Tab-separated table of C-alpha atoms and ligand atoms in Angstrom:
chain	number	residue	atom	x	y	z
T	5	UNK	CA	-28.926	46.380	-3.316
T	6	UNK	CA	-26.469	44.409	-5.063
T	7	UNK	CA	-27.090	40.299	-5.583
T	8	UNK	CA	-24.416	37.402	-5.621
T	9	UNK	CA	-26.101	34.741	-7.384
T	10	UNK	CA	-23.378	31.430	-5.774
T	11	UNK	CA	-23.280	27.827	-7.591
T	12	UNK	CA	-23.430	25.542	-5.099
T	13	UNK	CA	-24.864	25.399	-1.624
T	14	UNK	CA	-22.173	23.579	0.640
T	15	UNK	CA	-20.240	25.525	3.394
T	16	UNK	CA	-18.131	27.809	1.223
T	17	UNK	CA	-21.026	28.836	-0.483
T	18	UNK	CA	-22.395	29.388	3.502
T	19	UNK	CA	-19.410	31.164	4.619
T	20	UNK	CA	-19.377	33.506	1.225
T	21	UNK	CA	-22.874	34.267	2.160
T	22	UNK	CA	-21.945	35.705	5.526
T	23	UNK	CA	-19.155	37.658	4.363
T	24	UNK	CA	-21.657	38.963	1.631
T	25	UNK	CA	-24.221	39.927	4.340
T	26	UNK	CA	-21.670	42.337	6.319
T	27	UNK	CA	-21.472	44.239	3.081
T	28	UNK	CA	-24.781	44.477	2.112
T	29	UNK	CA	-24.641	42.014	-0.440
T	30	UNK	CA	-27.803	39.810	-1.028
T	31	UNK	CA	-26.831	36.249	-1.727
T	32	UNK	CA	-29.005	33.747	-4.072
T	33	UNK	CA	-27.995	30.030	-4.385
T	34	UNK	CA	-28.323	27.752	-6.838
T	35	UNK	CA	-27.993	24.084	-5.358
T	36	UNK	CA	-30.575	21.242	-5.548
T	37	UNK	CA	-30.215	20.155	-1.971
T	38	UNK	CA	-32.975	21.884	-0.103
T	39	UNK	CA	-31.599	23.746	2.849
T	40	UNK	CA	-28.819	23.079	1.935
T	41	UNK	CA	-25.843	24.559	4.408
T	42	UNK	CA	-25.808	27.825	1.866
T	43	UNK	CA	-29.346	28.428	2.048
T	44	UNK	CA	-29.692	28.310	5.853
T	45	UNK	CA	-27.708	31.982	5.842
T	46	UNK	CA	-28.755	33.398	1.988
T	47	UNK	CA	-31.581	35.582	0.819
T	48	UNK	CA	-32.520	32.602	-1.448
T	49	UNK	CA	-32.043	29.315	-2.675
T	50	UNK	CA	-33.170	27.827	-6.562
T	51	UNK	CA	-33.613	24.109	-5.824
T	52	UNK	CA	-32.382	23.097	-9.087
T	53	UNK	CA	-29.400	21.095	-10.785
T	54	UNK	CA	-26.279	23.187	-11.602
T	55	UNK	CA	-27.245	22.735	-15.838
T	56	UNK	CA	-30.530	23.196	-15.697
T	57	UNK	CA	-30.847	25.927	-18.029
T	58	UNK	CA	-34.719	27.656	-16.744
T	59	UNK	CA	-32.838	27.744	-13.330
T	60	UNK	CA	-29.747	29.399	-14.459
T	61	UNK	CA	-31.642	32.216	-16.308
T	62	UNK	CA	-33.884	32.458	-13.428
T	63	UNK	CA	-29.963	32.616	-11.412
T	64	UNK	CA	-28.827	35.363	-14.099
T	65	UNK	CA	-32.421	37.038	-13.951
T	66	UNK	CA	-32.306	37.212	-10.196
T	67	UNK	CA	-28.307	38.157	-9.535
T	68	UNK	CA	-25.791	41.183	-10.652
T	69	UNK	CA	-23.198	38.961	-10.723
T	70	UNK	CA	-22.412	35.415	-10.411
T	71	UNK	CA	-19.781	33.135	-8.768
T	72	UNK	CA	-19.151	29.540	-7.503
T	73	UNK	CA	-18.229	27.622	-5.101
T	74	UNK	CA	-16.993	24.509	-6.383
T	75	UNK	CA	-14.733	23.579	-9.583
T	76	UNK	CA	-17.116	21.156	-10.899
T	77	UNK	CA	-19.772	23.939	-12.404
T	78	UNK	CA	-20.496	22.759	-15.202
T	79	UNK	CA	-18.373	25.219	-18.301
T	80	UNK	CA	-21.262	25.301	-20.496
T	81	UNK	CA	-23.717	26.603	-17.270
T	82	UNK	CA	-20.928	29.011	-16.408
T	83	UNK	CA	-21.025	30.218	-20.154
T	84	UNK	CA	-24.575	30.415	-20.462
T	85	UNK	CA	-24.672	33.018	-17.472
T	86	UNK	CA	-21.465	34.565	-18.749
T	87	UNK	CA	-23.785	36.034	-21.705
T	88	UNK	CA	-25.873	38.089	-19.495
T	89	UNK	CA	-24.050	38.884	-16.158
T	90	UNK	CA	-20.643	38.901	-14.719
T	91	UNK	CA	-19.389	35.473	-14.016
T	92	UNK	CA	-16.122	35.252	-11.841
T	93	UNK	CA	-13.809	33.169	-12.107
T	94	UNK	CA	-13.849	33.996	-15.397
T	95	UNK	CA	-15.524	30.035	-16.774
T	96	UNK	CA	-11.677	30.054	-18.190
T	97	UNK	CA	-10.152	28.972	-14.843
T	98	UNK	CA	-13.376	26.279	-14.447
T	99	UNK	CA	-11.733	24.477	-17.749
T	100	UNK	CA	-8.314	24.588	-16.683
T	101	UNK	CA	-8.886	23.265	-13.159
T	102	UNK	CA	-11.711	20.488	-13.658
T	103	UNK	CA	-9.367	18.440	-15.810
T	104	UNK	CA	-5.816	17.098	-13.920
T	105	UNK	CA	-4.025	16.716	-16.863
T	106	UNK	CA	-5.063	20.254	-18.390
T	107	UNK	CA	-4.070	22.045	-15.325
T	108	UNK	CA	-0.885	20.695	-15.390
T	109	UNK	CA	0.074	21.489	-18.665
T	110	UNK	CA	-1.491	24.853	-18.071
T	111	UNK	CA	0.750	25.265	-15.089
T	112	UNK	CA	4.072	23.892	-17.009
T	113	UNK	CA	3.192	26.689	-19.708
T	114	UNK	CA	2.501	29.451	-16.559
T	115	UNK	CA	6.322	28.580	-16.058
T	116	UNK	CA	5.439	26.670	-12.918
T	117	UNK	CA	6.693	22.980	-12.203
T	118	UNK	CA	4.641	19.947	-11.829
T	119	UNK	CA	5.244	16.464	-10.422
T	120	UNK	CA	5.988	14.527	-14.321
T	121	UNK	CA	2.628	13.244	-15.742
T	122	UNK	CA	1.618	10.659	-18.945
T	123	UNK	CA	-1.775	10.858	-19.553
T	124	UNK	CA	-3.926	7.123	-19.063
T	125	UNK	CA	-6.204	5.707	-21.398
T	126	UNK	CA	-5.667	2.130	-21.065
T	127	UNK	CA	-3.689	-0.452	-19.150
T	128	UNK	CA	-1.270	-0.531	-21.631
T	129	UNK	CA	-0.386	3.097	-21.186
T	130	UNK	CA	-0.868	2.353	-17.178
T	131	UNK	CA	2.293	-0.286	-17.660
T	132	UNK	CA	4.508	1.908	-19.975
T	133	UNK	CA	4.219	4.545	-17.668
T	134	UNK	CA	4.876	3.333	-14.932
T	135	UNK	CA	8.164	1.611	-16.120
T	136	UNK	CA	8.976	5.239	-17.123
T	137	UNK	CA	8.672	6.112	-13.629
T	138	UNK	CA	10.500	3.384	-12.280
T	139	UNK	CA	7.510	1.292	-11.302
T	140	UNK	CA	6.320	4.270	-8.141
T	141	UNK	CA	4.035	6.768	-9.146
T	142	UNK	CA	0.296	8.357	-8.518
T	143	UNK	CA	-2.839	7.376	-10.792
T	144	UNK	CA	-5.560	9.559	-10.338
T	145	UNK	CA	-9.303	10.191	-12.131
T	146	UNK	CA	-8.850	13.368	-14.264
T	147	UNK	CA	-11.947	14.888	-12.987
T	148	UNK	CA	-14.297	14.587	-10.312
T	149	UNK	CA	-11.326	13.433	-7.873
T	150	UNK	CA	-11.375	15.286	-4.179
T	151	UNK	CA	-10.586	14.143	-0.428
T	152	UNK	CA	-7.933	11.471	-2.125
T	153	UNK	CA	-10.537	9.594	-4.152
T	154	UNK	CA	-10.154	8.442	-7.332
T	155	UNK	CA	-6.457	7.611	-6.434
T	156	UNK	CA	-3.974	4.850	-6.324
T	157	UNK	CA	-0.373	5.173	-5.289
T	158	UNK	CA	2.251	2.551	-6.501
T	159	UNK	CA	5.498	2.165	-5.374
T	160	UNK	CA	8.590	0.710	-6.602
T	161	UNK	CA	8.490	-3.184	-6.042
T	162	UNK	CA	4.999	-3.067	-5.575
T	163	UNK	CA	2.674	-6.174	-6.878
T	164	UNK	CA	1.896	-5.475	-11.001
T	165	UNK	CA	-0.702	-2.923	-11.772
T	166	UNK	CA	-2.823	-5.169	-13.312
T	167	UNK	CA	-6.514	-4.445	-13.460
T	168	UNK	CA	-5.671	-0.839	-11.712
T	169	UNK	CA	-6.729	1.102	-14.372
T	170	UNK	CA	-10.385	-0.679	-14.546
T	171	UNK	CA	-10.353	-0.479	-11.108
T	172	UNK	CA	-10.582	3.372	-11.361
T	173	UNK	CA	-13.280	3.097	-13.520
T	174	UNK	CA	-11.849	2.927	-17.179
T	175	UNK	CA	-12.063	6.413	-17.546
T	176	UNK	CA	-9.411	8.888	-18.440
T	177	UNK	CA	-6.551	8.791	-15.834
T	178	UNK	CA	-3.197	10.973	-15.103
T	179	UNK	CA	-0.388	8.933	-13.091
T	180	UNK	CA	1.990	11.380	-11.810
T	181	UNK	CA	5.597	10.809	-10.573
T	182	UNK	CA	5.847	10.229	-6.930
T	183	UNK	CA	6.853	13.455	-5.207
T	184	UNK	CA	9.229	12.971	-2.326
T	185	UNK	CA	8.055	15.776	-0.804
T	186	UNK	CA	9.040	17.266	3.065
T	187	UNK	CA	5.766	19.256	3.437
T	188	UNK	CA	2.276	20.640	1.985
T	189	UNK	CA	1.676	23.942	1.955
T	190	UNK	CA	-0.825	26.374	-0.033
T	191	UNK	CA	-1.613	29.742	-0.784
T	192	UNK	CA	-4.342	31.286	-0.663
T	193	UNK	CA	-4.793	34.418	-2.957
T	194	UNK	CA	-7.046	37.179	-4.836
T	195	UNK	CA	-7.254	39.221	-7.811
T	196	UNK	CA	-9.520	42.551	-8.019
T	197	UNK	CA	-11.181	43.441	-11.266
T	198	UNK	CA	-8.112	45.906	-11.674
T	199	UNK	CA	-5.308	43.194	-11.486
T	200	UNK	CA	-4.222	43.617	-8.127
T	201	UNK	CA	-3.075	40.788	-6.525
T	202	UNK	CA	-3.309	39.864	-3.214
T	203	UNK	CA	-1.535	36.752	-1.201
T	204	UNK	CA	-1.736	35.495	2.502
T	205	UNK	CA	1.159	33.914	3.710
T	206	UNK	CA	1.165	30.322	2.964
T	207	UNK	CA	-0.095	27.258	5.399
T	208	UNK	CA	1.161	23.895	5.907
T	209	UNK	CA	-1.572	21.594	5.457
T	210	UNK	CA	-1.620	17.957	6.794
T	211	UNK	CA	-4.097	15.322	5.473
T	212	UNK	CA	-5.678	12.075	7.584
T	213	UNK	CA	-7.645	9.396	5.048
T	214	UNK	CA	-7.268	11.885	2.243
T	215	UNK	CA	-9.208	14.824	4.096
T	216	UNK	CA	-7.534	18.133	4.942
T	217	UNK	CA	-6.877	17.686	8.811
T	218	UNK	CA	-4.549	20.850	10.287
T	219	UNK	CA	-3.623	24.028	8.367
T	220	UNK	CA	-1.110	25.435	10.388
T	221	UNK	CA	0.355	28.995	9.691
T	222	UNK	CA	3.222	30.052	9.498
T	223	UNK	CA	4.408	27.200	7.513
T	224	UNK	CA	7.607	25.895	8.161
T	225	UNK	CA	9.671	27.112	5.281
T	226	UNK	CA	12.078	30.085	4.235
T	227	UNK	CA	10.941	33.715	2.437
T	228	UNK	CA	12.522	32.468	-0.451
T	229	UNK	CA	9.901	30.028	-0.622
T	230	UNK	CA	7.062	31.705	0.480
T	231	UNK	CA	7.898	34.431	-2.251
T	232	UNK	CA	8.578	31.639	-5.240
T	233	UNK	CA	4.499	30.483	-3.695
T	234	UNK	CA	3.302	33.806	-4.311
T	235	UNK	CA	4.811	34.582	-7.171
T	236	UNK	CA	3.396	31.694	-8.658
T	237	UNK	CA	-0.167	32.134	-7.571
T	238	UNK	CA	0.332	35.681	-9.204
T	239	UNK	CA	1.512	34.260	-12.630
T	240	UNK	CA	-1.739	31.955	-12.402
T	241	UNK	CA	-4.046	34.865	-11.966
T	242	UNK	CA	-2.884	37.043	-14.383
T	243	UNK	CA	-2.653	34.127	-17.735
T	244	UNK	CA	-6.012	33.602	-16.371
T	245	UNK	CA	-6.916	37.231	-16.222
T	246	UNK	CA	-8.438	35.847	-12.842
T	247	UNK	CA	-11.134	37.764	-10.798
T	248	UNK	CA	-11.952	35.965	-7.316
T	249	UNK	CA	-10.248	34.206	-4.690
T	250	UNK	CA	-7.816	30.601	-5.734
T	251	UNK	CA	-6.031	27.876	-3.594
T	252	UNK	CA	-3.583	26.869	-5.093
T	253	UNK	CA	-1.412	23.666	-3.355
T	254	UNK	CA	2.402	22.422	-3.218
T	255	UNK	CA	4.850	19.987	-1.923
T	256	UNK	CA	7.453	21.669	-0.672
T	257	UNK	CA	10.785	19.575	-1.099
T	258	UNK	CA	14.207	19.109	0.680
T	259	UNK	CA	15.645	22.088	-0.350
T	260	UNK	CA	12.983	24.470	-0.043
T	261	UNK	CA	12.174	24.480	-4.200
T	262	UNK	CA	8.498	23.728	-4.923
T	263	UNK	CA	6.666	21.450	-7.057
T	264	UNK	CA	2.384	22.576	-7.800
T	265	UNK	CA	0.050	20.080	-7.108
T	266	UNK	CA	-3.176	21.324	-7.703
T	267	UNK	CA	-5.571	24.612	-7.947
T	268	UNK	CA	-9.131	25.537	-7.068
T	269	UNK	CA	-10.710	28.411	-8.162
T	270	UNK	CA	-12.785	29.068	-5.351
T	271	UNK	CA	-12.048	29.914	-1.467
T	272	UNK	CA	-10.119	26.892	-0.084
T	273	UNK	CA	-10.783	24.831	3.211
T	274	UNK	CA	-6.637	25.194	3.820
T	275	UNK	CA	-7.990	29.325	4.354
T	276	UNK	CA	-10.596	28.870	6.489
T	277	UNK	CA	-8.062	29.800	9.451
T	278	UNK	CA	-8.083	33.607	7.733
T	279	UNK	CA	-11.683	34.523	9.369
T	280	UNK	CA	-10.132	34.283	12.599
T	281	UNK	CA	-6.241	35.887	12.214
T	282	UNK	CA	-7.110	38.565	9.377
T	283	UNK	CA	-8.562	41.516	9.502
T	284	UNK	CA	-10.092	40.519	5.840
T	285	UNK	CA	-11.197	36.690	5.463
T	286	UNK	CA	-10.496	34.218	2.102
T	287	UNK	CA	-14.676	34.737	2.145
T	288	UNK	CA	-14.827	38.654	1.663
T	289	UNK	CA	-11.746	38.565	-0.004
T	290	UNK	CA	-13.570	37.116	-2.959
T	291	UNK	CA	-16.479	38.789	-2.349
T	292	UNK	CA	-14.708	42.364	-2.428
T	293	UNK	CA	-13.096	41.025	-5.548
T	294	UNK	CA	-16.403	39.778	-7.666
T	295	UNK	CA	-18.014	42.938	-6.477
T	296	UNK	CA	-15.244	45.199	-7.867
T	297	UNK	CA	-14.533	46.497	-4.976
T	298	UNK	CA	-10.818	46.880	-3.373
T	299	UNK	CA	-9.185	44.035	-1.780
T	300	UNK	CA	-8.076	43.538	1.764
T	301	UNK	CA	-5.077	43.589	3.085
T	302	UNK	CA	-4.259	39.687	3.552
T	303	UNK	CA	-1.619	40.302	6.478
T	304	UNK	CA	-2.202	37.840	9.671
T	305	UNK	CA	-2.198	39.572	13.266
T	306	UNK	CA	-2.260	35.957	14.819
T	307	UNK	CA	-0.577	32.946	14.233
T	308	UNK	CA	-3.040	30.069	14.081
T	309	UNK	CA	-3.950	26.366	13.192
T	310	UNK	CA	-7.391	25.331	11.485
T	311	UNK	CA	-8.578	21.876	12.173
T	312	UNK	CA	-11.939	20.569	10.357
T	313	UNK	CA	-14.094	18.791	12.258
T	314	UNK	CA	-15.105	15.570	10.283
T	315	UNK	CA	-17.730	13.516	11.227
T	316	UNK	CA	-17.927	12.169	14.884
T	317	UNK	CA	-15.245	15.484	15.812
T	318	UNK	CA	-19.065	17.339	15.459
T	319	UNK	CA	-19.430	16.151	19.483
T	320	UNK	CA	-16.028	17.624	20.717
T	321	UNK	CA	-17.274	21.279	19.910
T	322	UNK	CA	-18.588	21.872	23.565
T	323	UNK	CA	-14.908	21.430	24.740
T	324	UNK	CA	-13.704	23.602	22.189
T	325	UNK	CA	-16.132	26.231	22.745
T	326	UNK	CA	-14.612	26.149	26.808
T	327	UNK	CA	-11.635	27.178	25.522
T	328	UNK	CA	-9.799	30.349	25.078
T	329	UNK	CA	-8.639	31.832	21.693
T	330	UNK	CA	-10.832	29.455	19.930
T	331	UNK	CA	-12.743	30.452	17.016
T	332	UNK	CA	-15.358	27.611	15.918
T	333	UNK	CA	-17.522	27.446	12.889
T	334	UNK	CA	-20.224	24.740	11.813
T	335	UNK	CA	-21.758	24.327	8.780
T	336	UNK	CA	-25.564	23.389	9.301
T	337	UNK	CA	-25.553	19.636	8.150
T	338	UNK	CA	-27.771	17.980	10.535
T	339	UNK	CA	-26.124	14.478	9.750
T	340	UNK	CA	-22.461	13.691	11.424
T	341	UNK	CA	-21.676	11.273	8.397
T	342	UNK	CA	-17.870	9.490	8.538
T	343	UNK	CA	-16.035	11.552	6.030
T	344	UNK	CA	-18.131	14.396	6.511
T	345	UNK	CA	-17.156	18.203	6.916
T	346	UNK	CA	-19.103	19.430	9.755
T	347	UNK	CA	-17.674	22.617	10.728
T	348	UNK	CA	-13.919	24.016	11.425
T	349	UNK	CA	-11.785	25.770	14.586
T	350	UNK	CA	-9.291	28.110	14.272
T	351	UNK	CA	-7.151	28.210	17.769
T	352	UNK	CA	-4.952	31.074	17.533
T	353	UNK	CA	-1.090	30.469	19.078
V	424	ADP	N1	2.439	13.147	-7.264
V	424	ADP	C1	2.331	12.988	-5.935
V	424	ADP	N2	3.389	12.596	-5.192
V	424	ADP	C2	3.274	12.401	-3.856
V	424	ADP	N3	2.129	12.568	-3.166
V	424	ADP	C3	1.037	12.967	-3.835
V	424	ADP	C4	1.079	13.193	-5.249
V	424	ADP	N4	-0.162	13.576	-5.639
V	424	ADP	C5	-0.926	13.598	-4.537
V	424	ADP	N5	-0.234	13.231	-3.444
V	424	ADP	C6	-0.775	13.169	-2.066
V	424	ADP	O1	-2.171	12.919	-2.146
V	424	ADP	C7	-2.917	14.037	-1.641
V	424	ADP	C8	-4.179	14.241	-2.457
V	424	ADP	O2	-3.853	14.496	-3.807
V	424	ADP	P1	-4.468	15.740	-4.613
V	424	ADP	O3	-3.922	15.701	-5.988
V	424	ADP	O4	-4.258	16.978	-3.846
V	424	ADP	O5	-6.003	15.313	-4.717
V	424	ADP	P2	-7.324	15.853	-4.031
V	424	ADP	O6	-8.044	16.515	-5.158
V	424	ADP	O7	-7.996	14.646	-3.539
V	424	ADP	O8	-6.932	16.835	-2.959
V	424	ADP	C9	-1.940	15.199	-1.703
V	424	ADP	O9	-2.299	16.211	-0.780
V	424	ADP	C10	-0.625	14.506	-1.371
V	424	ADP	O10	-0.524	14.275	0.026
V	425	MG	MG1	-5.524	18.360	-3.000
């Protein structure tokens, strides 16, 4: 039987072990958090950090192939394991996500616009910037930012800046124009060891305190837009020569033109709602793809909105499981922490 060795043990990793298990796939973690959510459903776990080189041989010794489920692998551990088994995403996509002002400039060269960016280094730059951008604009962390952290929006005739750019930690920063934007969406897509490309219709994604709240699909916007999504979560694929599933996000503006935010090459919470109005889920979408098999076909037979359940939600799952074309998943994490993902529903409409 085939094993899919996954980096990281969180509830993507869990739901890409499920999907695994319906096709015979034997999963193998690596994550040093012992049971963790991952492990509860896999063949096995390591209980080791994700560069700890005797536990990624053990990984490549153990697996066929490997993948991941967060962009934060570490490139050299992806590259390690790239010499002796199959690592998808290809550890390419790992660079040009993990750093904001990287992907941006690989998206500008994919053809694909971007919110403006300078890149931060010091206050100095923080101020000169900023004027640039008529005093509004967002400063974010170049790595290691999710959920909204490592962020500070400014507006125009806001107080100074000063001290913002120790406040973030003196570390390298991107500020980024303010998009005025009508709506989030993203896509959700695949690419097959053969280049074949497949998309599912975008979702329009609403955030609370920085955290993915409601994915709602159909989005509200035209085919012209949808297609100009697709097409450029194709064009990202191929310059990566991409094998897996990506989620790729925009802000969708007034007239229906759209401006990338960011990508992650792995399966996205803003696709969780595909388990429960696809025929093939984001999950064994990328787990057909790594395994070189064919894709799915990514059509929807249901409209449907995904909500995550974050912390305290964890309690109102009774009176979501008393109701009707409700599909609810949780995620094994014993502790309902504020801020925490506990599990997702998908209600169809
Ligand atoms: N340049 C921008 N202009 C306007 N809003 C933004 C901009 N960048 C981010 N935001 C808002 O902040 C949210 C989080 O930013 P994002 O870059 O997606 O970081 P994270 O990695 O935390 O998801 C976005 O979903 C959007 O609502
Ligand atoms: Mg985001």
């Amino acid at each position: 039987m085939t094993t899919i060795g996954i980096i990281g043990g969180g509830q993507l990793a869990r739901m890409l072990a499920m999907a695994a298990a319906r096709l015979n796939f034997r999963t193998v973690i690596l994550e040093p958090q012992p049971d963790c959510p991952a492990a509860q459903v896999a063949n096995e776990q390591i209980v080791a950090a994700y560069d700890d080189e005797r536990a990624l041989d053990a990984l490549a010794a153990a697996c066929d192939i490997v993948t991941y489920e967060f962009e934060n692998v570490p490139v050299a551990a992806a590259e390690r394991l790239a010499l002796d088994r199959p690592v998808f995403p290809p550890p390419k996509a790992l660079e040009a996500a993990q750093d904001r002002l990287v992907e941006k400039r690989f998206l500008n060269d994919s053809g694909i616009a971007t919110a403006r960016f300078h890149a931060i280094d010091s206050q100095a730059d923080l101020e000169a910037a900023l004027a640039d951008f008529g005093g509004s604009g967002v400063l974010k962390t170049r790595r290691l930012g999710y959920d909204g952290k490592g962020q500070r929006v400014f507006r125009s005739g806001d107080d100074s800046p000063q001290g913002a750019f120790e406040a973030l930690g003196s570390v390298p920063l991107i500020l980024e124009s303010f998009v005025p934007f009508e709506r989030e969406i993203s896509v959700i897509a695949a690419r097959s060891t053969d280049g074949t490309v497949a998309c599912y219709d975008p979702a329009e994604n609403v955030h609370r305190n920085g955290i993915l709240h409601t994915s709602t699909v159909p989005a509200e916007i035209g085919a012209a837009t949808r297609d100009t999504a697709h097409a450029a979560a194709k064009a990202i694929l191929d310059a990566l020569g991409y094998v897996g599933v990506i989620g790729v996000e925009f802000f969708v503006l007034a007239d229906g033109s759209l401006v990338a935010n960011e990508m992650a090459p792995r399966v996205h919470n803003s696709g969780h709602w595909t388990e429960a109005a696809c025929i093939v889920s984001q999950f064994e979408q990328h787990i057909r793809a790594v395994a070189g098999l064919p894709l799915g076909n990514p059509v929807r037979h249901s409209d449907c909105v995904l909500q995550n359940l974050i912390g305290d939600d964890i309690e109102d799952v009774p009176a979501w499981l008393a109701k009707d074309n409700v599909l609810v998943h949780l995620y094994g994490k014993t502790e309902a922490r504020p801020g925490r993902k506990m599990g997702h529903i998908t209600r169809l409409t």
